[in-house]
PDB file of C-alpha atoms in Angstrom:
ATOM      1  CA  MET A   1     147.747 136.415   5.416  1.00 55.00           C
ATOM      2  CA  VAL A   2     144.897 134.507   7.043  1.00 54.00           C
ATOM      3  CA  ALA A   3     144.594 135.062  10.789  1.00 51.00           C
ATOM      4  CA  ASP A   4     142.794 131.809  11.600  1.00 65.00           C
ATOM      5  CA  CYS A   5     145.093 129.337  13.390  1.00 70.00           C
ATOM      6  CA  GLY A   6     143.644 126.263  11.661  1.00 72.00           C
ATOM      7  CA  ALA A   7     143.933 127.873   8.242  1.00 76.00           C
ATOM      8  CA  ASN A   8     147.555 128.826   8.965  1.00 84.00           C
ATOM      9  CA  CYS A   9     148.370 125.240   9.947  1.00 86.00           C
ATOM     10  CA  ALA A  10     146.750 123.982   6.746  1.00 84.00           C
ATOM     11  CA  ARG A  11     148.697 126.572   4.766  1.00 87.00           C
ATOM     12  CA  TRP A  12     152.092 125.590   6.087  1.00 88.00           C
ATOM     13  CA  LEU A  13     151.382 121.868   5.901  1.00 91.00           C
ATOM     14  CA  LEU A  14     150.435 122.275   2.239  1.00 91.00           C
ATOM     15  CA  CYS A  15     153.574 124.351   1.628  1.00 92.00           C
ATOM     16  CA  LEU A  16     155.850 121.771   3.252  1.00 92.00           C
ATOM     17  CA  ALA A  17     154.275 118.704   1.651  1.00 92.00           C
ATOM     18  CA  ASN A  18     154.133 120.196  -1.833  1.00 94.00           C
ATOM     19  CA  PHE A  19     157.675 121.559  -1.573  1.00 94.00           C
ATOM     20  CA  VAL A  20     158.870 117.992  -0.944  1.00 94.00           C
ATOM     21  CA  PHE A  21     156.926 116.787  -3.994  1.00 94.00           C
ATOM     22  CA  VAL A  22     158.364 119.620  -6.111  1.00 94.00           C
ATOM     23  CA  VAL A  23     161.896 118.533  -5.174  1.00 95.00           C
ATOM     24  CA  VAL A  24     161.160 114.831  -5.772  1.00 94.00           C
ATOM     25  CA  SER A  25     159.429 115.460  -9.117  1.00 94.00           C
ATOM     26  CA  THR A  26     162.339 117.657 -10.232  1.00 94.00           C
ATOM     27  CA  GLY A  27     164.683 114.759  -9.496  1.00 93.00           C
ATOM     28  CA  VAL A  28     162.465 112.391 -11.480  1.00 93.00           C
ATOM     29  CA  LEU A  29     162.403 114.865 -14.388  1.00 92.00           C
ATOM     30  CA  ILE A  30     166.190 115.176 -14.365  1.00 91.00           C
ATOM     31  CA  ALA A  31     166.620 111.387 -14.226  1.00 87.00           C
ATOM     32  CA  GLY A  32     164.138 110.848 -17.077  1.00 88.00           C
ATOM     33  CA  THR A  33     165.734 113.536 -19.244  1.00 90.00           C
ATOM     34  CA  TRP A  34     169.214 112.166 -18.588  1.00 85.00           C
ATOM     35  CA  LEU A  35     168.060 108.619 -19.374  1.00 80.00           C
ATOM     36  CA  ALA A  36     166.420 109.772 -22.628  1.00 80.00           C
ATOM     37  CA  ALA A  37     169.434 111.832 -23.712  1.00 81.00           C
ATOM     38  CA  ASP A  38     172.236 109.441 -22.737  1.00 76.00           C
ATOM     39  CA  LYS A  39     171.078 106.044 -21.518  1.00 70.00           C
ATOM     40  CA  ALA A  40     174.563 104.561 -21.335  1.00 67.00           C
ATOM     41  CA  SER A  41     175.909 107.387 -19.187  1.00 71.00           C
ATOM     42  CA  PHE A  42     172.934 107.231 -16.829  1.00 69.00           C
ATOM     43  CA  ILE A  43     173.106 103.453 -16.344  1.00 66.00           C
ATOM     44  CA  ASN A  44     176.893 103.582 -16.053  1.00 66.00           C
ATOM     45  CA  THR A  45     176.667 106.141 -13.263  1.00 67.00           C
ATOM     46  CA  SER A  46     173.687 104.590 -11.470  1.00 60.00           C
ATOM     47  CA  LEU A  47     175.190 101.109 -11.424  1.00 56.00           C
ATOM     48  CA  ASN A  48     178.653 102.494 -10.565  1.00 57.00           C
ATOM     49  CA  ILE A  49     180.331  99.816 -12.659  1.00 46.00           C
ATOM     50  CA  THR A  50     183.801 101.012 -11.859  1.00 43.00           C
ATOM     51  CA  THR A  51     183.462 100.272  -8.143  1.00 43.00           C
ATOM     52  CA  SER A  52     180.866  97.504  -7.952  1.00 49.00           C
ATOM     53  CA  GLU A  53     182.345  94.223  -6.785  1.00 50.00           C
ATOM     54  CA  TYR A  54     179.602  91.994  -8.180  1.00 48.00           C
ATOM     55  CA  HIS A  55     178.482  93.733 -11.346  1.00 47.00           C
ATOM     56  CA  PRO A  56     179.561  91.742 -14.450  1.00 47.00           C
ATOM     57  CA  VAL A  57     181.086  94.815 -16.092  1.00 44.00           C
ATOM     58  CA  SER A  58     183.383  95.653 -13.170  1.00 45.00           C
ATOM     59  CA  SER A  59     186.147  93.305 -14.265  1.00 47.00           C
ATOM     60  CA  ALA A  60     186.013  94.240 -17.946  1.00 44.00           C
ATOM     61  CA  ASP A  61     188.288  96.773 -19.596  1.00 46.00           C
ATOM     62  CA  SER A  62     186.950 100.064 -20.936  1.00 50.00           C
ATOM     63  CA  THR A  63     186.289  98.741 -24.462  1.00 53.00           C
ATOM     64  CA  GLU A  64     184.357  95.729 -23.195  1.00 49.00           C
ATOM     65  CA  ALA A  65     182.467  97.896 -20.708  1.00 51.00           C
ATOM     66  CA  GLU A  66     181.389 100.253 -23.471  1.00 53.00           C
ATOM     67  CA  LYS A  67     180.202  97.325 -25.589  1.00 51.00           C
ATOM     68  CA  ILE A  68     178.223  95.778 -22.732  1.00 50.00           C
ATOM     69  CA  LEU A  69     176.613  99.098 -21.870  1.00 53.00           C
ATOM     70  CA  GLN A  70     175.580  99.512 -25.506  1.00 53.00           C
ATOM     71  CA  GLU A  71     173.819  96.150 -25.295  1.00 51.00           C
ATOM     72  CA  PHE A  72     172.368  97.044 -21.894  1.00 52.00           C
ATOM     73  CA  VAL A  73     170.549 100.132 -23.195  1.00 54.00           C
ATOM     74  CA  GLU A  74     169.440  98.752 -26.549  1.00 53.00           C
ATOM     75  CA  PRO A  75     165.787  97.699 -25.982  1.00 56.00           C
ATOM     76  CA  ALA A  76     163.010 100.199 -26.637  1.00 56.00           C
ATOM     77  CA  VAL A  77     161.671  99.399 -23.160  1.00 59.00           C
ATOM     78  CA  ILE A  78     164.435 101.528 -21.623  1.00 69.00           C
ATOM     79  CA  GLU A  79     163.647 104.468 -23.907  1.00 72.00           C
ATOM     80  CA  GLN A  80     159.963 104.159 -23.072  1.00 74.00           C
ATOM     81  CA  ALA A  81     160.824 104.131 -19.366  1.00 78.00           C
ATOM     82  CA  ALA A  82     162.663 107.449 -19.820  1.00 83.00           C
ATOM     83  CA  TYR A  83     159.597 109.101 -21.357  1.00 87.00           C
ATOM     84  CA  ILE A  84     157.375 107.648 -18.629  1.00 88.00           C
ATOM     85  CA  LEU A  85     159.669 109.175 -16.005  1.00 89.00           C
ATOM     86  CA  ILE A  86     159.548 112.547 -17.763  1.00 93.00           C
ATOM     87  CA  ALA A  87     155.741 112.484 -18.024  1.00 93.00           C
ATOM     88  CA  LEU A  88     155.329 111.329 -14.408  1.00 92.00           C
ATOM     89  CA  GLY A  89     157.782 113.911 -13.107  1.00 93.00           C
ATOM     90  CA  ALA A  90     156.131 116.730 -15.074  1.00 94.00           C
ATOM     91  CA  PHE A  91     152.650 115.711 -13.902  1.00 94.00           C
ATOM     92  CA  ILE A  92     153.645 115.596 -10.224  1.00 93.00           C
ATOM     93  CA  PHE A  93     155.627 118.835 -10.560  1.00 95.00           C
ATOM     94  CA  ILE A  94     152.664 120.756 -12.022  1.00 94.00           C
ATOM     95  CA  ILE A  95     150.262 119.622  -9.299  1.00 94.00           C
ATOM     96  CA  ALA A  96     152.756 120.162  -6.465  1.00 94.00           C
ATOM     97  CA  PHE A  97     153.688 123.574  -7.888  1.00 94.00           C
ATOM     98  CA  LEU A  98     150.018 124.588  -7.911  1.00 93.00           C
ATOM     99  CA  GLY A  99     149.627 123.490  -4.295  1.00 92.00           C
ATOM    100  CA  TYR A 100     152.837 125.170  -3.107  1.00 93.00           C
ATOM    101  CA  CYS A 101     152.291 128.472  -4.911  1.00 93.00           C
ATOM    102  CA  GLY A 102     148.588 128.487  -4.039  1.00 90.00           C
ATOM    103  CA  ALA A 103     149.347 128.028  -0.334  1.00 90.00           C
ATOM    104  CA  ILE A 104     152.313 130.401  -0.086  1.00 90.00           C
ATOM    105  CA  LYS A 105     150.596 133.141  -2.106  1.00 88.00           C
ATOM    106  CA  GLU A 106     147.121 132.391  -0.707  1.00 86.00           C
ATOM    107  CA  SER A 107     145.745 132.262  -4.243  1.00 89.00           C
ATOM    108  CA  ARG A 108     142.180 130.966  -4.396  1.00 89.00           C
ATOM    109  CA  VAL A 109     142.529 130.200  -8.122  1.00 91.00           C
ATOM    110  CA  LEU A 110     145.645 128.043  -7.660  1.00 92.00           C
ATOM    111  CA  LEU A 111     144.246 126.340  -4.546  1.00 91.00           C
ATOM    112  CA  THR A 112     140.991 125.527  -6.339  1.00 93.00           C
ATOM    113  CA  ALA A 113     142.879 124.120  -9.348  1.00 94.00           C
ATOM    114  CA  TYR A 114     145.070 122.075  -6.981  1.00 94.00           C
ATOM    115  CA  GLY A 115     142.039 120.700  -5.128  1.00 93.00           C
ATOM    116  CA  ILE A 116     140.228 119.826  -8.355  1.00 94.00           C
ATOM    117  CA  PHE A 117     143.306 117.989  -9.699  1.00 94.00           C
ATOM    118  CA  LEU A 118     143.538 115.969  -6.481  1.00 94.00           C
ATOM    119  CA  ILE A 119     139.830 115.106  -6.642  1.00 95.00           C
ATOM    120  CA  ILE A 120     140.237 113.889 -10.229  1.00 95.00           C
ATOM    121  CA  ILE A 121     143.258 111.769  -9.261  1.00 93.00           C
ATOM    122  CA  PHE A 122     141.426 110.360  -6.237  1.00 93.00           C
ATOM    123  CA  VAL A 123     138.360 109.432  -8.338  1.00 94.00           C
ATOM    124  CA  LEU A 124     140.574 107.825 -11.003  1.00 93.00           C
ATOM    125  CA  GLN A 125     142.345 105.746  -8.364  1.00 90.00           C
ATOM    126  CA  ILE A 126     139.034 104.528  -6.946  1.00 91.00           C
ATOM    127  CA  ALA A 127     137.845 103.708 -10.479  1.00 92.00           C
ATOM    128  CA  LEU A 128     141.080 101.824 -11.205  1.00 87.00           C
ATOM    129  CA  ILE A 129     140.776  99.765  -8.014  1.00 86.00           C
ATOM    130  CA  LEU A 130     137.149  98.918  -8.823  1.00 88.00           C
ATOM    131  CA  LEU A 131     137.982  97.979 -12.419  1.00 87.00           C
ATOM    132  CA  CYS A 132     140.891  95.768 -11.330  1.00 80.00           C
ATOM    133  CA  THR A 133     138.622  94.089  -8.777  1.00 82.00           C
ATOM    134  CA  LEU A 134     135.672  93.589 -11.149  1.00 86.00           C
ATOM    135  CA  TYR A 135     137.808  92.604 -14.156  1.00 84.00           C
ATOM    136  CA  LYS A 136     140.616  90.794 -12.357  1.00 82.00           C
ATOM    137  CA  SER A 137     140.886  88.005 -14.930  1.00 84.00           C
ATOM    138  CA  GLN A 138     141.241  90.471 -17.820  1.00 87.00           C
ATOM    139  CA  ALA A 139     143.797  92.510 -15.847  1.00 82.00           C
ATOM    140  CA  ASP A 140     145.788  89.346 -15.120  1.00 85.00           C
ATOM    141  CA  HIS A 141     145.639  88.366 -18.788  1.00 87.00           C
ATOM    142  CA  HIS A 142     146.953  91.714 -20.050  1.00 88.00           C
ATOM    143  CA  SER A 143     149.637  91.897 -17.350  1.00 88.00           C
ATOM    144  CA  LYS A 144     150.881  88.415 -18.166  1.00 90.00           C
ATOM    145  CA  GLY A 145     150.790  89.248 -21.871  1.00 91.00           C
ATOM    146  CA  PHE A 146     153.031  92.282 -21.365  1.00 91.00           C
ATOM    147  CA  LEU A 147     155.520  90.351 -19.209  1.00 92.00           C
ATOM    148  CA  LYS A 148     155.650  87.414 -21.624  1.00 92.00           C
ATOM    149  CA  SER A 149     156.155  89.820 -24.530  1.00 92.00           C
ATOM    150  CA  SER A 150     159.187  91.389 -22.846  1.00 89.00           C
ATOM    151  CA  LEU A 151     160.565  87.922 -22.124  1.00 91.00           C
ATOM    152  CA  SER A 152     160.032  86.529 -25.619  1.00 90.00           C
ATOM    153  CA  LYS A 153     161.352  89.626 -27.457  1.00 89.00           C
ATOM    154  CA  TYR A 154     164.325  90.707 -25.368  1.00 86.00           C
ATOM    155  CA  TYR A 155     165.478  87.997 -22.967  1.00 90.00           C
ATOM    156  CA  THR A 156     168.810  86.480 -23.965  1.00 87.00           C
ATOM    157  CA  THR A 157     171.780  84.658 -22.470  1.00 85.00           C
ATOM    158  CA  GLY A 158     175.535  84.809 -22.700  1.00 77.00           C
ATOM    159  CA  THR A 159     177.789  87.822 -22.178  1.00 71.00           C
ATOM    160  CA  ASN A 160     175.800  90.432 -24.127  1.00 69.00           C
ATOM    161  CA  LYS A 161     172.837  90.760 -21.807  1.00 74.00           C
ATOM    162  CA  ASP A 162     170.578  93.781 -22.147  1.00 73.00           C
ATOM    163  CA  ALA A 163     168.622  95.719 -19.532  1.00 73.00           C
ATOM    164  CA  VAL A 164     165.504  93.531 -19.810  1.00 83.00           C
ATOM    165  CA  THR A 165     167.572  90.363 -19.319  1.00 86.00           C
ATOM    166  CA  HIS A 166     169.342  91.802 -16.275  1.00 83.00           C
ATOM    167  CA  SER A 167     165.987  92.898 -14.840  1.00 85.00           C
ATOM    168  CA  TRP A 168     164.445  89.466 -15.307  1.00 91.00           C
ATOM    169  CA  ASP A 169     167.540  87.783 -13.827  1.00 90.00           C
ATOM    170  CA  LEU A 170     167.349  90.072 -10.806  1.00 89.00           C
ATOM    171  CA  VAL A 171     163.660  89.323 -10.251  1.00 91.00           C
ATOM    172  CA  MET A 172     163.983  85.561 -10.727  1.00 93.00           C
ATOM    173  CA  ALA A 173     167.090  85.279  -8.557  1.00 92.00           C
ATOM    174  CA  HIS A 174     165.622  87.222  -5.623  1.00 91.00           C
ATOM    175  CA  MET A 175     162.078  85.846  -5.841  1.00 92.00           C
ATOM    176  CA  SER A 176     163.180  82.234  -6.502  1.00 92.00           C
ATOM    177  CA  CYS A 177     160.951  81.862  -9.555  1.00 94.00           C
ATOM    178  CA  CYS A 178     161.291  81.119 -13.269  1.00 94.00           C
ATOM    179  CA  GLY A 179     159.662  83.013 -16.143  1.00 92.00           C
ATOM    180  CA  VAL A 180     156.138  84.353 -16.010  1.00 93.00           C
ATOM    181  CA  ASP A 181     154.349  81.020 -15.616  1.00 93.00           C
ATOM    182  CA  GLY A 182     157.331  78.686 -15.465  1.00 92.00           C
ATOM    183  CA  ALA A 183     160.330  77.383 -17.400  1.00 91.00           C
ATOM    184  CA  GLU A 184     158.230  76.744 -20.520  1.00 92.00           C
ATOM    185  CA  ASP A 185     158.187  80.509 -21.186  1.00 92.00           C
ATOM    186  CA  PHE A 186     161.812  80.315 -22.323  1.00 92.00           C
ATOM    187  CA  ARG A 187     160.893  78.004 -25.172  1.00 90.00           C
ATOM    188  CA  THR A 188     159.257  80.978 -26.896  1.00 90.00           C
ATOM    189  CA  ALA A 189     162.033  83.459 -26.004  1.00 90.00           C
ATOM    190  CA  LYS A 190     163.552  83.877 -29.479  1.00 90.00           C
ATOM    191  CA  LEU A 191     166.898  85.407 -28.531  1.00 89.00           C
ATOM    192  CA  PHE A 192     167.341  82.969 -25.664  1.00 91.00           C
ATOM    193  CA  VAL A 193     166.685  79.973 -27.911  1.00 90.00           C
ATOM    194  CA  GLN A 194     169.082  81.301 -30.578  1.00 89.00           C
ATOM    195  CA  LYS A 195     171.904  81.995 -28.122  1.00 88.00           C
ATOM    196  CA  SER A 196     171.350  78.671 -26.349  1.00 88.00           C
ATOM    197  CA  SER A 197     171.626  76.815 -29.670  1.00 89.00           C
ATOM    198  CA  ALA A 198     174.811  78.699 -30.500  1.00 86.00           C
ATOM    199  CA  GLU A 199     176.305  77.735 -27.113  1.00 83.00           C
ATOM    200  CA  GLY A 200     175.844  74.059 -27.855  1.00 84.00           C
ATOM    201  CA  LEU A 201     175.321  73.181 -24.190  1.00 84.00           C
ATOM    202  CA  GLY A 202     171.750  72.052 -24.511  1.00 86.00           C
ATOM    203  CA  ARG A 203     170.654  74.855 -22.208  1.00 90.00           C
ATOM    204  CA  GLN A 204     166.982  74.732 -21.198  1.00 92.00           C
ATOM    205  CA  VAL A 205     166.789  77.544 -18.618  1.00 92.00           C
ATOM    206  CA  PRO A 206     168.985  80.464 -17.516  1.00 92.00           C
ATOM    207  CA  GLU A 207     171.059  80.337 -14.325  1.00 91.00           C
ATOM    208  CA  SER A 208     168.591  82.635 -12.570  1.00 92.00           C
ATOM    209  CA  CYS A 209     165.942  79.884 -12.725  1.00 94.00           C
ATOM    210  CA  CYS A 210     168.175  77.533 -10.755  1.00 94.00           C
ATOM    211  CA  ILE A 211     168.536  77.167  -7.015  1.00 93.00           C
ATOM    212  CA  LEU A 212     171.462  79.508  -6.414  1.00 91.00           C
ATOM    213  CA  THR A 213     174.332  79.455  -3.977  1.00 89.00           C
ATOM    214  CA  GLY A 214     176.029  82.492  -2.488  1.00 84.00           C
ATOM    215  CA  ASP A 215     175.077  86.023  -3.500  1.00 80.00           C
ATOM    216  CA  PRO A 216     172.056  85.958  -5.879  1.00 82.00           C
ATOM    217  CA  LEU A 217     173.696  88.677  -8.015  1.00 77.00           C
ATOM    218  CA  LEU A 218     176.436  86.239  -8.977  1.00 80.00           C
ATOM    219  CA  LEU A 219     173.896  83.781 -10.479  1.00 86.00           C
ATOM    220  CA  GLN A 220     175.858  80.695  -9.391  1.00 88.00           C
ATOM    221  CA  PRO A 221     173.676  77.523  -9.550  1.00 91.00           C
ATOM    222  CA  ALA A 222     174.011  75.158  -6.615  1.00 91.00           C
ATOM    223  CA  PHE A 223     173.737  72.338  -9.165  1.00 91.00           C
ATOM    224  CA  PRO A 224     175.675  73.033 -12.416  1.00 88.00           C
ATOM    225  CA  SER A 225     173.522  70.569 -14.364  1.00 90.00           C
ATOM    226  CA  CYS A 226     170.431  72.668 -13.663  1.00 93.00           C
ATOM    227  CA  ILE A 227     170.617  74.739 -16.858  1.00 91.00           C
ATOM    228  CA  ILE A 228     170.679  71.546 -18.958  1.00 91.00           C
ATOM    229  CA  SER A 229     168.394  69.262 -16.965  1.00 91.00           C
ATOM    230  CA  PRO A 230     166.190  71.404 -14.717  1.00 91.00           C
ATOM    231  CA  THR A 231     164.094  69.568 -12.151  1.00 91.00           C
ATOM    232  CA  THR A 232     162.007  70.607  -9.173  1.00 90.00           C
ATOM    233  CA  SER A 233     164.916  69.625  -6.901  1.00 92.00           C
ATOM    234  CA  ASN A 234     167.573  71.808  -8.540  1.00 92.00           C
ATOM    235  CA  SER A 235     165.530  74.700  -9.953  1.00 93.00           C
ATOM    236  CA  HIS A 236     162.303  76.695  -9.740  1.00 92.00           C
ATOM    237  CA  LEU A 237     161.086  75.544 -13.158  1.00 88.00           C
ATOM    238  CA  SER A 238     157.447  75.135 -12.089  1.00 90.00           C
ATOM    239  CA  THR A 239     157.251  78.355 -10.048  1.00 92.00           C
ATOM    240  CA  GLY A 240     156.162  81.303 -12.171  1.00 93.00           C
ATOM    241  CA  CYS A 241     157.100  84.806 -11.055  1.00 94.00           C
ATOM    242  CA  TYR A 242     153.591  86.139 -11.676  1.00 93.00           C
ATOM    243  CA  ASN A 243     151.946  83.632  -9.340  1.00 91.00           C
ATOM    244  CA  LYS A 244     154.772  84.079  -6.834  1.00 92.00           C
ATOM    245  CA  PHE A 245     154.202  87.839  -6.785  1.00 92.00           C
ATOM    246  CA  SER A 246     150.419  87.374  -6.493  1.00 90.00           C
ATOM    247  CA  THR A 247     150.961  85.053  -3.539  1.00 90.00           C
ATOM    248  CA  MET A 248     153.253  87.604  -1.887  1.00 90.00           C
ATOM    249  CA  VAL A 249     150.595  90.303  -2.294  1.00 86.00           C
ATOM    250  CA  SER A 250     147.903  87.992  -0.890  1.00 86.00           C
ATOM    251  CA  ASP A 251     150.085  87.059   2.078  1.00 88.00           C
ATOM    252  CA  ASN A 252     150.708  90.745   2.800  1.00 88.00           C
ATOM    253  CA  LEU A 253     147.212  91.954   1.941  1.00 84.00           C
ATOM    254  CA  ASP A 254     146.840  93.778   5.254  1.00 87.00           C
ATOM    255  CA  MET A 255     149.953  95.809   4.520  1.00 89.00           C
ATOM    256  CA  VAL A 256     148.784  96.587   0.962  1.00 84.00           C
ATOM    257  CA  ILE A 257     145.372  97.716   2.222  1.00 87.00           C
ATOM    258  CA  GLY A 258     147.080  99.796   4.908  1.00 91.00           C
ATOM    259  CA  VAL A 259     149.260 101.571   2.329  1.00 90.00           C
ATOM    260  CA  VAL A 260     146.226 102.262   0.113  1.00 89.00           C
ATOM    261  CA  VAL A 261     144.249 103.641   3.058  1.00 90.00           C
ATOM    262  CA  VAL A 262     147.147 105.879   4.154  1.00 92.00           C
ATOM    263  CA  VAL A 263     147.631 107.246   0.621  1.00 90.00           C
ATOM    264  CA  ALA A 264     143.886 107.889   0.275  1.00 90.00           C
ATOM    265  CA  ALA A 265     143.779 109.600   3.686  1.00 92.00           C
ATOM    266  CA  ILE A 266     146.696 111.879   2.750  1.00 91.00           C
ATOM    267  CA  GLN A 267     144.992 112.832  -0.507  1.00 92.00           C
ATOM    268  CA  LEU A 268     141.701 113.555   1.270  1.00 93.00           C
ATOM    269  CA  LEU A 269     143.497 115.685   3.863  1.00 92.00           C
ATOM    270  CA  ALA A 270     145.233 117.638   1.105  1.00 92.00           C
ATOM    271  CA  ILE A 271     141.879 118.238  -0.620  1.00 92.00           C
ATOM    272  CA  ILE A 272     140.235 119.338   2.642  1.00 92.00           C
ATOM    273  CA  PHE A 273     143.171 121.602   3.560  1.00 91.00           C
ATOM    274  CA  ALA A 274     143.190 123.193   0.105  1.00 91.00           C
ATOM    275  CA  PHE A 275     139.504 124.084   0.122  1.00 91.00           C
ATOM    276  CA  CYS A 276     139.513 125.112   3.800  1.00 88.00           C
ATOM    277  CA  LEU A 277     142.409 127.476   3.142  1.00 88.00           C
ATOM    278  CA  CYS A 278     140.672 128.730   0.013  1.00 86.00           C
ATOM    279  CA  ARG A 279     137.533 129.461   2.048  1.00 86.00           C
ATOM    280  CA  ALA A 280     139.516 131.156   4.839  1.00 84.00           C
ATOM    281  CA  VAL A 281     141.315 133.365   2.293  1.00 81.00           C
ATOM    282  CA  GLY A 282     137.971 134.357   0.784  1.00 77.00           C
ATOM    283  CA  GLN A 283     136.496 135.198   4.184  1.00 77.00           C
ATOM    284  CA  GLU A 284     139.578 137.222   5.141  1.00 68.00           C
ATOM    285  CA  ARG A 285     139.418 139.255   1.945  1.00 65.00           C
ATOM    286  CA  ASP A 286     135.682 139.828   2.320  1.00 58.00           C
ATOM    287  CA  TYR A 287     136.275 141.086   5.867  1.00 56.00           C
ATOM    288  CA  HIS A 288     138.958 143.554   4.765  1.00 58.00           C
ATOM    289  CA  TYR A 289     136.792 144.660   1.863  1.00 55.00           C
ATOM    290  CA  LYS A 290     133.852 145.433   4.156  1.00 56.00           C
ATOM    291  CA  TYR A 291     135.825 147.052   6.946  1.00 53.00           C
TER     292      TYR A 291
END
């Protein structure tokens, strides 16, 4: 064990921080594996449909609940999210495990590998920020393309709503926006157009695009005619969620910059601690070898 006080502090800080990340990444791995193996069970448990007062499935019987859950987990987006969680959890676990074991065992090899991984991640983050800044228009274009694709392929209406539809409804209801760029996005939403035609109501927009009353989760329009004849006075038809989110980020730019700076500072401290501890371990071993 290193005798230097500073090196010991660095050692235990690395142990504590990486232990937390090991626990968190294990939870992410378990959640991703569970979601990939049994999506319906995971969503059923996480949403707690048997006790939720506002969830649409809470008042349904077991047969209807099973049918709705089957629709909820149908899109490939949910399956892809499971694999993303597994990959993210495994990646964080490996790095945190290297840092924890390297610090607790005072292994120069593990500490060096941990430090190098953090340097690579730090450089990639800087590169990503620079690319997003230099190619902002292209980044906006691809981001909007992905969001519009999810809306046009999966968004629907009626009782059999899937996970993507519920997600979009949640975003639009809480952010007071409509579609990616506005209500016109729903004209190209194939499932939405088909279900709206089958309803025979002349629906133009979903309830989540309307000005709502009461709890947003209930999706109750303040003006019932909104879904048929949306206007700027009864809905958010001209307010796109993408621009609304961009405005929110711009309005809270100081907070965003602060979070980025804090994350970067933590990563730099971890890199410095790892290599300082590695150096102290080397010096300690050289001292014992000589004397």
